[in-house]
GROMACS .gro file of C-alpha atoms in nm:
model
  356
    1MET     CA    1  -0.011  -6.844   2.277
    2PHE     CA    2   0.014  -6.733   1.917
    3LYS     CA    3  -0.329  -6.567   1.936
    4LYS     CA    4  -0.229  -6.376   2.250
    5ASP     CA    5   0.092  -6.254   2.087
    6LEU     CA    6  -0.099  -6.151   1.775
    7ARG     CA    7  -0.351  -5.965   1.985
    8ARG     CA    8  -0.075  -5.781   2.175
    9TRP     CA    9   0.089  -5.689   1.846
   10LEU     CA   10  -0.234  -5.558   1.699
   11LEU     CA   11  -0.306  -5.352   2.012
   12ALA     CA   12   0.047  -5.211   2.000
   13MET     CA   13   0.005  -5.116   1.635
   14LEU     CA   14  -0.331  -4.955   1.705
   15SER     CA   15  -0.180  -4.762   1.996
   16MET     CA   16   0.104  -4.638   1.776
   17LEU     CA   17  -0.143  -4.526   1.510
   18VAL     CA   18  -0.350  -4.335   1.765
   19VAL     CA   19  -0.043  -4.169   1.915
   20GLY     CA   20   0.092  -4.093   1.567
   21SER     CA   21  -0.235  -3.931   1.465
   22ALA     CA   22  -0.233  -3.721   1.781
   23VAL     CA   23   0.122  -3.606   1.709
   24VAL     CA   24   0.028  -3.511   1.350
   25ALA     CA   25  -0.276  -3.320   1.479
   26ALA     CA   26  -0.064  -3.144   1.740
   27GLU     CA   27   0.189  -3.042   1.478
   28LYS     CA   28  -0.069  -2.854   1.272
   29PRO     CA   29  -0.006  -2.479   1.304
   30ASN     CA   30  -0.254  -2.264   1.495
   31VAL     CA   31  -0.403  -1.970   1.306
   32VAL     CA   32  -0.641  -1.710   1.447
   33ILE     CA   33  -0.877  -1.531   1.207
   34LEU     CA   34  -0.974  -1.182   1.321
   35ALA     CA   35  -1.281  -1.066   1.134
   36THR     CA   36  -1.356  -0.698   1.079
   37GLY     CA   37  -1.633  -0.712   0.816
   38GLY     CA   38  -1.609  -0.598   0.456
   39THR     CA   39  -1.717  -0.759   0.129
   40ILE     CA   40  -1.571  -1.096   0.227
   41ALA     CA   41  -1.845  -1.098   0.491
   42GLY     CA   42  -2.103  -0.951   0.250
   43ALA     CA   43  -2.423  -1.085   0.102
   44GLY     CA   44  -2.621  -0.993  -0.209
   45ALA     CA   45  -2.986  -1.044  -0.291
   46ASP     CA   46  -2.907  -1.271  -0.587
   47ALA     CA   47  -2.620  -1.481  -0.720
   48THR     CA   48  -2.582  -1.237  -1.009
   49ASN     CA   49  -2.510  -0.948  -0.770
   50SER     CA   50  -2.132  -0.925  -0.771
   51ALA     CA   51  -2.114  -0.547  -0.721
   52THR     CA   52  -2.444  -0.470  -0.547
   53TYR     CA   53  -2.465  -0.615  -0.196
   54GLN     CA   54  -2.444  -0.539   0.174
   55ALA     CA   55  -2.098  -0.565   0.329
   56ALA     CA   56  -2.023  -0.693   0.680
   57LYS     CA   57  -2.317  -0.932   0.720
   58VAL     CA   58  -2.164  -1.280   0.771
   59PRO     CA   59  -2.001  -1.359   1.110
   60VAL     CA   60  -1.656  -1.516   1.129
   61ASP     CA   61  -1.781  -1.855   1.246
   62LYS     CA   62  -1.987  -1.888   0.927
   63LEU     CA   63  -1.691  -1.785   0.713
   64ILE     CA   64  -1.478  -2.057   0.871
   65ALA     CA   65  -1.754  -2.319   0.855
   66GLY     CA   66  -1.798  -2.247   0.484
   67ILE     CA   67  -1.442  -2.367   0.411
   68PRO     CA   68  -1.403  -2.713   0.573
   69GLN     CA   69  -1.070  -2.756   0.389
   70LEU     CA   70  -0.913  -2.513   0.637
   71LYS     CA   71  -0.893  -2.801   0.884
   72THR     CA   72  -0.643  -2.977   0.661
   73ILE     CA   73  -0.385  -2.696   0.683
   74ALA     CA   74  -0.426  -2.550   1.032
   75GLU     CA   75  -0.610  -2.546   1.359
   76VAL     CA   76  -0.827  -2.239   1.302
   77ARG     CA   77  -1.030  -2.031   1.540
   78GLY     CA   78  -1.203  -1.699   1.481
   79GLU     CA   79  -1.277  -1.375   1.664
   80GLN     CA   80  -1.517  -1.103   1.554
   81VAL     CA   81  -1.329  -0.780   1.626
   82PHE     CA   82  -1.553  -0.549   1.421
   83GLN     CA   83  -1.834  -0.592   1.171
   84ILE     CA   84  -1.805  -0.282   0.954
   85ALA     CA   85  -1.747  -0.172   0.596
   86SER     CA   86  -1.383  -0.068   0.575
   87GLU     CA   87  -1.444   0.285   0.445
   88SER     CA   88  -1.564   0.353   0.801
   89PHE     CA   89  -1.242   0.228   0.965
   90THR     CA   90  -1.120   0.491   1.213
   91ASN     CA   91  -0.787   0.553   1.386
   92ASP     CA   92  -0.939   0.406   1.701
   93ASN     CA   93  -1.027   0.089   1.507
   94LEU     CA   94  -0.667   0.066   1.387
   95VAL     CA   95  -0.529   0.094   1.739
   96THR     CA   96  -0.778  -0.159   1.881
   97LEU     CA   97  -0.700  -0.410   1.606
   98GLY     CA   98  -0.325  -0.354   1.637
   99LYS     CA   99  -0.327  -0.420   2.010
  100ARG     CA  100  -0.527  -0.741   1.963
  101VAL     CA  101  -0.289  -0.868   1.694
  102ALA     CA  102   0.011  -0.783   1.910
  103ALA     CA  103  -0.136  -0.974   2.204
  104LEU     CA  104  -0.212  -1.280   1.991
  105VAL     CA  105   0.132  -1.310   1.831
  106LYS     CA  106   0.287  -1.318   2.178
  107GLN     CA  107   0.099  -1.639   2.256
  108GLY     CA  108   0.286  -1.965   2.217
  109ASP     CA  109  -0.025  -2.135   2.079
  110VAL     CA  110  -0.061  -1.886   1.789
  111ASP     CA  111   0.157  -1.940   1.481
  112GLY     CA  112  -0.006  -1.685   1.253
  113VAL     CA  113  -0.291  -1.434   1.229
  114VAL     CA  114  -0.531  -1.370   0.941
  115ILE     CA  115  -0.743  -1.054   0.929
  116THR     CA  116  -1.051  -1.042   0.707
  117HIS     CA  117  -1.106  -0.684   0.598
  118GLY     CA  118  -1.299  -0.470   0.355
  119THR     CA  119  -1.092  -0.383   0.049
  120ASP     CA  120  -1.145  -0.006   0.050
  121THR     CA  121  -0.895   0.058   0.332
  122LEU     CA  122  -0.732  -0.285   0.358
  123GLU     CA  123  -0.400  -0.143   0.236
  124GLU     CA  124  -0.401   0.120   0.513
  125THR     CA  125  -0.460  -0.133   0.789
  126ALA     CA  126  -0.197  -0.365   0.644
  127TYR     CA  127   0.063  -0.088   0.641
  128PHE     CA  128  -0.029   0.026   0.993
  129LEU     CA  129   0.020  -0.325   1.132
  130ASN     CA  130   0.343  -0.356   0.932
  131LEU     CA  131   0.472  -0.053   1.122
  132VAL     CA  132   0.359  -0.122   1.478
  133VAL     CA  133   0.335  -0.497   1.550
  134ARG     CA  134   0.671  -0.639   1.651
  135THR     CA  135   0.678  -1.004   1.549
  136ASP     CA  136   0.821  -1.238   1.288
  137LYS     CA  137   0.502  -1.446   1.287
  138PRO     CA  138   0.295  -1.415   0.968
  139ILE     CA  139   0.017  -1.157   0.973
  140VAL     CA  140  -0.198  -1.181   0.661
  141LEU     CA  141  -0.479  -0.950   0.553
  142VAL     CA  142  -0.740  -1.076   0.312
  143GLY     CA  143  -1.061  -0.953   0.156
  144SER     CA  144  -1.271  -1.017  -0.149
  145MET     CA  145  -1.402  -0.813  -0.435
  146ARG     CA  146  -1.730  -1.004  -0.451
  147PRO     CA  147  -1.965  -1.127  -0.178
  148GLY     CA  148  -1.987  -1.495  -0.096
  149THR     CA  149  -2.338  -1.510  -0.241
  150ALA     CA  150  -2.217  -1.420  -0.592
  151MET     CA  151  -2.166  -1.694  -0.850
  152SER     CA  152  -1.815  -1.555  -0.909
  153ALA     CA  153  -1.724  -1.514  -0.541
  154ASP     CA  154  -1.352  -1.492  -0.470
  155GLY     CA  155  -1.355  -1.479  -0.090
  156MET     CA  156  -1.349  -1.852  -0.025
  157LEU     CA  157  -1.022  -1.918  -0.209
  158ASN     CA  158  -0.870  -1.591  -0.087
  159LEU     CA  159  -0.934  -1.689   0.276
  160TYR     CA  160  -0.805  -2.044   0.223
  161ASN     CA  161  -0.485  -1.901   0.071
  162ALA     CA  162  -0.448  -1.648   0.353
  163VAL     CA  163  -0.470  -1.920   0.620
  164SER     CA  164  -0.226  -2.132   0.422
  165VAL     CA  165   0.025  -1.844   0.411
  166ALA     CA  166  -0.026  -1.756   0.779
  167ALA     CA  167   0.037  -2.121   0.870
  168SER     CA  168   0.362  -2.138   0.669
  169LYS     CA  169   0.705  -2.116   0.827
  170ASP     CA  170   0.842  -1.964   0.506
  171ALA     CA  171   0.613  -1.661   0.551
  172ARG     CA  172   0.782  -1.566   0.879
  173GLY     CA  173   0.984  -1.248   0.894
  174LYS     CA  174   0.845  -1.101   0.571
  175GLY     CA  175   0.629  -0.837   0.736
  176VAL     CA  176   0.254  -0.799   0.709
  177LEU     CA  177   0.121  -0.961   0.392
  178VAL     CA  178  -0.188  -0.926   0.175
  179THR     CA  179  -0.305  -1.242   0.000
  180MET     CA  180  -0.566  -1.201  -0.273
  181ASN     CA  181  -0.616  -1.330  -0.626
  182ASP     CA  182  -0.341  -1.593  -0.571
  183GLU     CA  183  -0.077  -1.323  -0.511
  184ILE     CA  184   0.120  -1.250  -0.194
  185ASN     CA  185   0.195  -0.880  -0.165
  186SER     CA  186   0.371  -0.671   0.095
  187GLY     CA  187   0.133  -0.473   0.313
  188ARG     CA  188   0.374  -0.184   0.272
  189ASP     CA  189   0.353  -0.168  -0.107
  190VAL     CA  190   0.018  -0.305  -0.214
  191SER     CA  191  -0.280  -0.087  -0.308
  192LYS     CA  192  -0.627  -0.129  -0.448
  193MET     CA  193  -0.574  -0.027  -0.810
  194VAL     CA  194  -0.912  -0.112  -0.959
  195ASN     CA  195  -1.261  -0.186  -0.833
  196LEU     CA  196  -1.516  -0.449  -0.944
  197ARG     CA  197  -1.253  -0.697  -1.068
  198THR     CA  198  -1.084  -0.968  -0.864
  199GLU     CA  199  -0.730  -0.862  -0.964
  200ALA     CA  200  -0.779  -0.537  -0.775
  201PHE     CA  201  -0.468  -0.536  -0.555
  202LYS     CA  202  -0.126  -0.469  -0.702
  203SER     CA  203   0.211  -0.345  -0.589
  204PRO     CA  204   0.394  -0.099  -0.816
  205TRP     CA  205   0.713  -0.294  -0.742
  206GLY     CA  206   0.562  -0.640  -0.798
  207ALA     CA  207   0.426  -0.915  -0.576
  208LEU     CA  208   0.644  -1.090  -0.319
  209GLY     CA  209   0.515  -1.423  -0.442
  210MET     CA  210   0.220  -1.643  -0.521
  211VAL     CA  211   0.024  -1.910  -0.339
  212VAL     CA  212  -0.103  -2.202  -0.548
  213GLU     CA  213  -0.297  -2.493  -0.399
  214GLY     CA  214  -0.165  -2.416  -0.052
  215LYS     CA  215   0.201  -2.381  -0.152
  216ASN     CA  216   0.395  -2.054  -0.143
  217TYR     CA  217   0.632  -1.942  -0.418
  218TRP     CA  218   0.850  -1.641  -0.327
  219PHE     CA  219   1.021  -1.406  -0.573
  220ARG     CA  220   1.144  -1.109  -0.370
  221LEU     CA  221   1.172  -0.975  -0.013
  222PRO     CA  222   1.063  -0.641   0.140
  223ALA     CA  223   1.345  -0.384   0.149
  224LYS     CA  224   1.194  -0.138   0.398
  225ARG     CA  225   1.186  -0.165   0.778
  226HIS     CA  226   0.888  -0.349   0.925
  227THR     CA  227   0.746  -0.544   1.221
  228ASN     CA  228   1.036  -0.685   1.427
  229ASN     CA  229   1.275  -0.424   1.287
  230SER     CA  230   1.042  -0.129   1.345
  231GLU     CA  231   1.108   0.147   1.597
  232PHE     CA  232   0.734   0.178   1.658
  233ASP     CA  233   0.535  -0.036   1.900
  234ILE     CA  234   0.156  -0.057   1.923
  235GLU     CA  235   0.184  -0.119   2.296
  236LYS     CA  236   0.307   0.240   2.331
  237ILE     CA  237   0.038   0.391   2.106
  238ASP     CA  238  -0.311   0.458   2.242
  239THR     CA  239  -0.423   0.733   2.004
  240LEU     CA  240  -0.312   0.861   1.665
  241PRO     CA  241  -0.282   1.232   1.583
  242SER     CA  242  -0.501   1.383   1.315
  243VAL     CA  243  -0.343   1.367   0.968
  244GLU     CA  244  -0.551   1.474   0.668
  245ILE     CA  245  -0.515   1.444   0.289
  246ALA     CA  246  -0.577   1.732   0.049
  247TYR     CA  247  -0.600   1.652  -0.321
  248GLY     CA  248  -0.401   1.849  -0.575
  249SER     CA  249  -0.536   1.915  -0.923
  250GLY     CA  250  -0.558   2.180  -1.190
  251ASN     CA  251  -0.717   2.502  -1.059
  252ALA     CA  252  -0.649   2.386  -0.698
  253SER     CA  253  -0.716   2.624  -0.411
  254ASP     CA  254  -0.600   2.634  -0.049
  255THR     CA  255  -0.951   2.583   0.094
  256ALA     CA  256  -0.908   2.219   0.204
  257TYR     CA  257  -0.565   2.279   0.359
  258ARG     CA  258  -0.687   2.570   0.569
  259ALA     CA  259  -1.000   2.383   0.675
  260PHE     CA  260  -0.798   2.083   0.791
  261ALA     CA  261  -0.562   2.310   0.983
  262ALA     CA  262  -0.856   2.484   1.150
  263LYS     CA  263  -0.988   2.144   1.260
  264GLY     CA  264  -0.660   2.062   1.434
  265ALA     CA  265  -0.467   1.853   1.181
  266LYS     CA  266  -0.110   1.794   1.294
  267ALA     CA  267   0.002   1.711   0.941
  268ILE     CA  268  -0.142   1.749   0.593
  269ILE     CA  269  -0.059   1.509   0.312
  270HIS     CA  270  -0.053   1.695  -0.017
  271ALA     CA  271  -0.175   1.441  -0.275
  272GLY     CA  272  -0.006   1.617  -0.559
  273THR     CA  273   0.005   1.566  -0.931
  274GLY     CA  274   0.309   1.401  -1.089
  275ASN     CA  275   0.612   1.439  -0.863
  276GLY     CA  276   0.400   1.574  -0.578
  277SER     CA  277   0.367   1.907  -0.757
  278VAL     CA  278   0.202   2.195  -0.572
  279SER     CA  279  -0.003   2.464  -0.744
  280SER     CA  280   0.147   2.812  -0.724
  281ALA     CA  281  -0.184   2.925  -0.572
  282VAL     CA  282  -0.138   2.681  -0.283
  283VAL     CA  283   0.235   2.720  -0.203
  284PRO     CA  284   0.202   3.037   0.012
  285SER     CA  285  -0.067   2.879   0.229
  286LEU     CA  286   0.140   2.565   0.286
  287GLN     CA  287   0.437   2.780   0.384
  288GLU     CA  288   0.215   2.966   0.630
  289LEU     CA  289   0.072   2.645   0.780
  290ARG     CA  290   0.421   2.500   0.821
  291GLY     CA  291   0.516   2.816   1.006
  292LYS     CA  292   0.234   2.739   1.250
  293GLY     CA  293   0.381   2.395   1.323
  294ILE     CA  294   0.172   2.181   1.087
  295GLN     CA  295   0.380   1.924   0.898
  296ILE     CA  296   0.345   1.942   0.519
  297ILE     CA  297   0.414   1.614   0.340
  298ARG     CA  298   0.425   1.599  -0.038
  299SER     CA  299   0.291   1.277  -0.192
  300SER     CA  300   0.171   1.188  -0.541
  301HIS     CA  301  -0.172   1.069  -0.649
  302VAL     CA  302  -0.026   0.890  -0.953
  303ASN     CA  303  -0.209   0.559  -0.940
  304ALA     CA  304   0.081   0.316  -0.968
  305GLY     CA  305   0.432   0.404  -0.863
  306GLY     CA  306   0.417   0.774  -0.782
  307PHE     CA  307   0.764   0.866  -0.655
  308VAL     CA  308   0.830   1.206  -0.496
  309LEU     CA  309   1.188   1.333  -0.508
  310ARG     CA  310   1.301   1.577  -0.241
  311ASN     CA  311   1.372   1.932  -0.366
  312ALA     CA  312   1.231   1.847  -0.708
  313GLU     CA  313   0.930   2.058  -0.808
  314GLN     CA  314   0.949   2.239  -0.472
  315PRO     CA  315   1.241   2.352  -0.248
  316ASP     CA  316   1.156   2.120   0.040
  317ASP     CA  317   1.469   2.210   0.237
  318LYS     CA  318   1.386   2.579   0.219
  319TYR     CA  319   1.019   2.529   0.316
  320ASP     CA  320   1.093   2.258   0.576
  321TRP     CA  321   0.853   2.017   0.408
  322VAL     CA  322   0.870   1.635   0.400
  323VAL     CA  323   0.836   1.411   0.095
  324ALA     CA  324   0.653   1.079   0.106
  325HIS     CA  325   0.903   0.886  -0.109
  326ASP     CA  326   0.702   0.621  -0.300
  327LEU     CA  327   0.409   0.604  -0.056
  328ASN     CA  328   0.070   0.695  -0.195
  329PRO     CA  329  -0.132   0.958  -0.001
  330GLN     CA  330  -0.330   0.711   0.210
  331LYS     CA  331  -0.020   0.519   0.315
  332ALA     CA  332   0.165   0.845   0.378
  333ARG     CA  333  -0.117   0.941   0.614
  334ILE     CA  334  -0.069   0.619   0.810
  335LEU     CA  335   0.308   0.660   0.842
  336ALA     CA  336   0.278   1.027   0.936
  337ALA     CA  337   0.027   0.949   1.210
  338VAL     CA  338   0.245   0.672   1.353
  339ALA     CA  339   0.563   0.880   1.326
  340LEU     CA  340   0.404   1.186   1.488
  341SER     CA  341   0.325   0.974   1.792
  342LYS     CA  342   0.703   0.969   1.846
  343THR     CA  343   0.850   1.290   1.699
  344GLN     CA  344   0.754   1.637   1.576
  345ASP     CA  345   1.088   1.704   1.409
  346SER     CA  346   1.063   1.735   1.030
  347LYS     CA  347   1.413   1.596   0.972
  348GLU     CA  348   1.326   1.289   1.177
  349LEU     CA  349   1.000   1.254   0.986
  350GLN     CA  350   1.192   1.262   0.659
  351ARG     CA  351   1.430   0.993   0.783
  352ILE     CA  352   1.130   0.778   0.878
  353PHE     CA  353   0.975   0.821   0.534
  354TRP     CA  354   1.300   0.709   0.370
  355GLU     CA  355   1.332   0.401   0.593
  356TYR     CA  356   0.972   0.274   0.607
   0.00000   0.00000   0.00000
């Protein structure tokens, strides 16, 4: 009798352990990794090649398989959306990726999305998604400055951290994030400030937080409108209008501005010096182009923290121009393209630049 009771007890304990393990497994968050190529999927000829390599070579399944520790923090699956170097990212690529992310975050079995991306235009894609995907679920972009074949490769830890952040409940509602070099930055603010080194991505206003050994530490929150609070929706955007960037400098001419206008640009971002300054040789042409319906948006190419004040340097009210606030030229291009899908009114565009 005693042996039978002991056996029943042992079977009951074993059953509880099995059920308990299943519950723990079921409670692990589900993260989808969308791969688009870039250095994080790159390969060099030798372990010493940290700057000379071919980008977009390694498929997403291999990236995931190379980090078995991912299984301890989330149920992870991958999709290969593109396999390209990010300098070749087009508006059509942005829209395709945005629609896929939006579809995934609507699924009950997806708790977060990670996007592996080349670093050259990672900040542009992050900001685009921040504007057009309506969700409070974490969306995290990640790349690497060195290929996985290099002895100093940073992609493995970057991707582990990105999945950890995407799987975290405390990352919800903070907009699209960029996780690299142990930092968590807002996709709205962050930019690639330096090449060749792993600490390449910085925000002029500071990181939102850090991730250390799978744990998030937050220091500030985004102040601008994003994701769930955005008036834009990727489901209503199928194409983006042409917006071009013309670089201001000493001895600048109007050649680039006129060429972009002739090619059908709906807006031109003036990447000006200092406070978005415009050369006296260029001002008349920009006035003329604005008169033809092309939006003129003054930005600054100051590397970290360029801030353009309205009606400073140029009489924006008089010329009916828009200022980009603190957005760098490439981010201003993204916002202008998204905004122009909704309005052509310059006053509305200026409101949008203040709010986003």
